[in-house]
mmCIF file of C-alpha atoms in Angstrom:
data_model
loop_
_atom_site.group_PDB
_atom_site.id
_atom_site.type_symbol
_atom_site.label_atom_id
_atom_site.label_comp_id
_atom_site.label_asym_id
_atom_site.label_seq_id
_atom_site.Cartn_x
_atom_site.Cartn_y
_atom_site.Cartn_z
ATOM 1 C CA MET R 1 -10.135 1.565 34.233
ATOM 2 C CA CYS R 2 -10.819 5.076 35.346
ATOM 3 C CA THR R 3 -13.964 5.534 37.147
ATOM 4 C CA LYS R 4 -15.522 7.547 39.889
ATOM 5 C CA TYR R 5 -17.468 4.335 41.565
ATOM 6 C CA ASP R 6 -15.670 2.509 43.916
ATOM 7 C CA PRO R 7 -17.319 -1.386 43.172
ATOM 8 C CA GLN R 8 -16.766 -2.097 46.648
ATOM 9 C CA HIS R 9 -18.749 0.614 47.825
ATOM 10 C CA GLU R 10 -21.249 -0.406 45.583
ATOM 11 C CA ALA R 11 -21.454 -4.386 46.531
ATOM 12 C CA GLU R 12 -22.276 -3.122 49.943
ATOM 13 C CA ALA R 13 -24.602 -0.871 49.381
ATOM 14 C CA ALA R 14 -26.399 -4.016 47.969
ATOM 15 C CA MET R 15 -26.333 -5.856 49.817
ATOM 16 C CA LYS R 16 -27.882 -3.411 52.854
ATOM 17 C CA ARG R 17 -30.235 -2.345 50.436
ATOM 18 C CA ALA R 18 -31.205 -6.342 49.531
ATOM 19 C CA ALA R 19 -31.138 -7.049 53.540
ATOM 20 C CA ALA R 20 -33.539 -4.783 53.394
ATOM 21 C CA SER R 21 -35.989 -5.674 51.067
ATOM 22 C CA SER R 22 -39.439 -7.227 52.085
ATOM 23 C CA ASP R 23 -39.655 -7.573 48.419
ATOM 24 C CA GLY R 24 -38.721 -11.587 47.236
ATOM 25 C CA ASP R 25 -37.849 -10.659 43.981
ATOM 26 C CA ASP R 26 -35.844 -7.089 44.760
ATOM 27 C CA ARG R 27 -33.922 -8.566 47.297
ATOM 28 C CA GLN R 28 -32.699 -11.275 44.704
ATOM 29 C CA ARG R 29 -32.113 -8.407 41.682
ATOM 30 C CA LEU R 30 -29.756 -6.468 44.423
ATOM 31 C CA ILE R 31 -27.837 -9.913 45.184
ATOM 32 C CA GLN R 32 -27.671 -10.286 41.861
ATOM 33 C CA LEU R 33 -25.914 -7.393 41.607
ATOM 34 C CA ALA R 34 -24.230 -7.045 44.264
ATOM 35 C CA LEU R 35 -22.050 -9.785 42.776
ATOM 36 C CA ALA R 36 -21.740 -8.244 39.810
ATOM 37 C CA TRP R 37 -20.299 -4.991 41.671
ATOM 38 C CA HIS R 38 -18.157 -7.464 43.827
ATOM 39 C CA GLU R 39 -16.849 -9.282 40.652
ATOM 40 C CA LEU R 40 -15.567 -5.848 39.683
ATOM 41 C CA ALA R 41 -14.461 -4.923 42.274
ATOM 42 C CA ARG R 42 -11.926 -8.046 42.719
ATOM 43 C CA ASP R 43 -11.050 -8.256 38.995
ATOM 44 C CA ARG R 44 -9.437 -4.152 39.551
ATOM 45 C CA ARG R 45 -7.688 -5.709 42.849
ATOM 46 C CA ASP R 46 -6.486 -8.550 40.791
ATOM 47 C CA GLU R 47 -5.350 -5.880 38.280
ATOM 48 C CA ARG R 48 -3.549 -3.538 41.020
ATOM 49 C CA THR R 49 -1.450 -6.889 41.959
ATOM 50 C CA ASP R 50 -0.983 -8.281 38.730
#
C-alpha cells in the first residue's frame, strides 16, 4: 500500500483532537476516526510481518 499518510500519526492526532473537544458528538466522531486510523496502522504492520 503506497500512501502519503501515516495511519499511526493520524490516529494519535485524532485522539488528541477528541480529548480537546468540548462537544460530545464531535468527540465521538473523532474517537471513531482515531479507531479507524488505528486499525489501518495495525493492518499495515501485519502486512509487513507476513
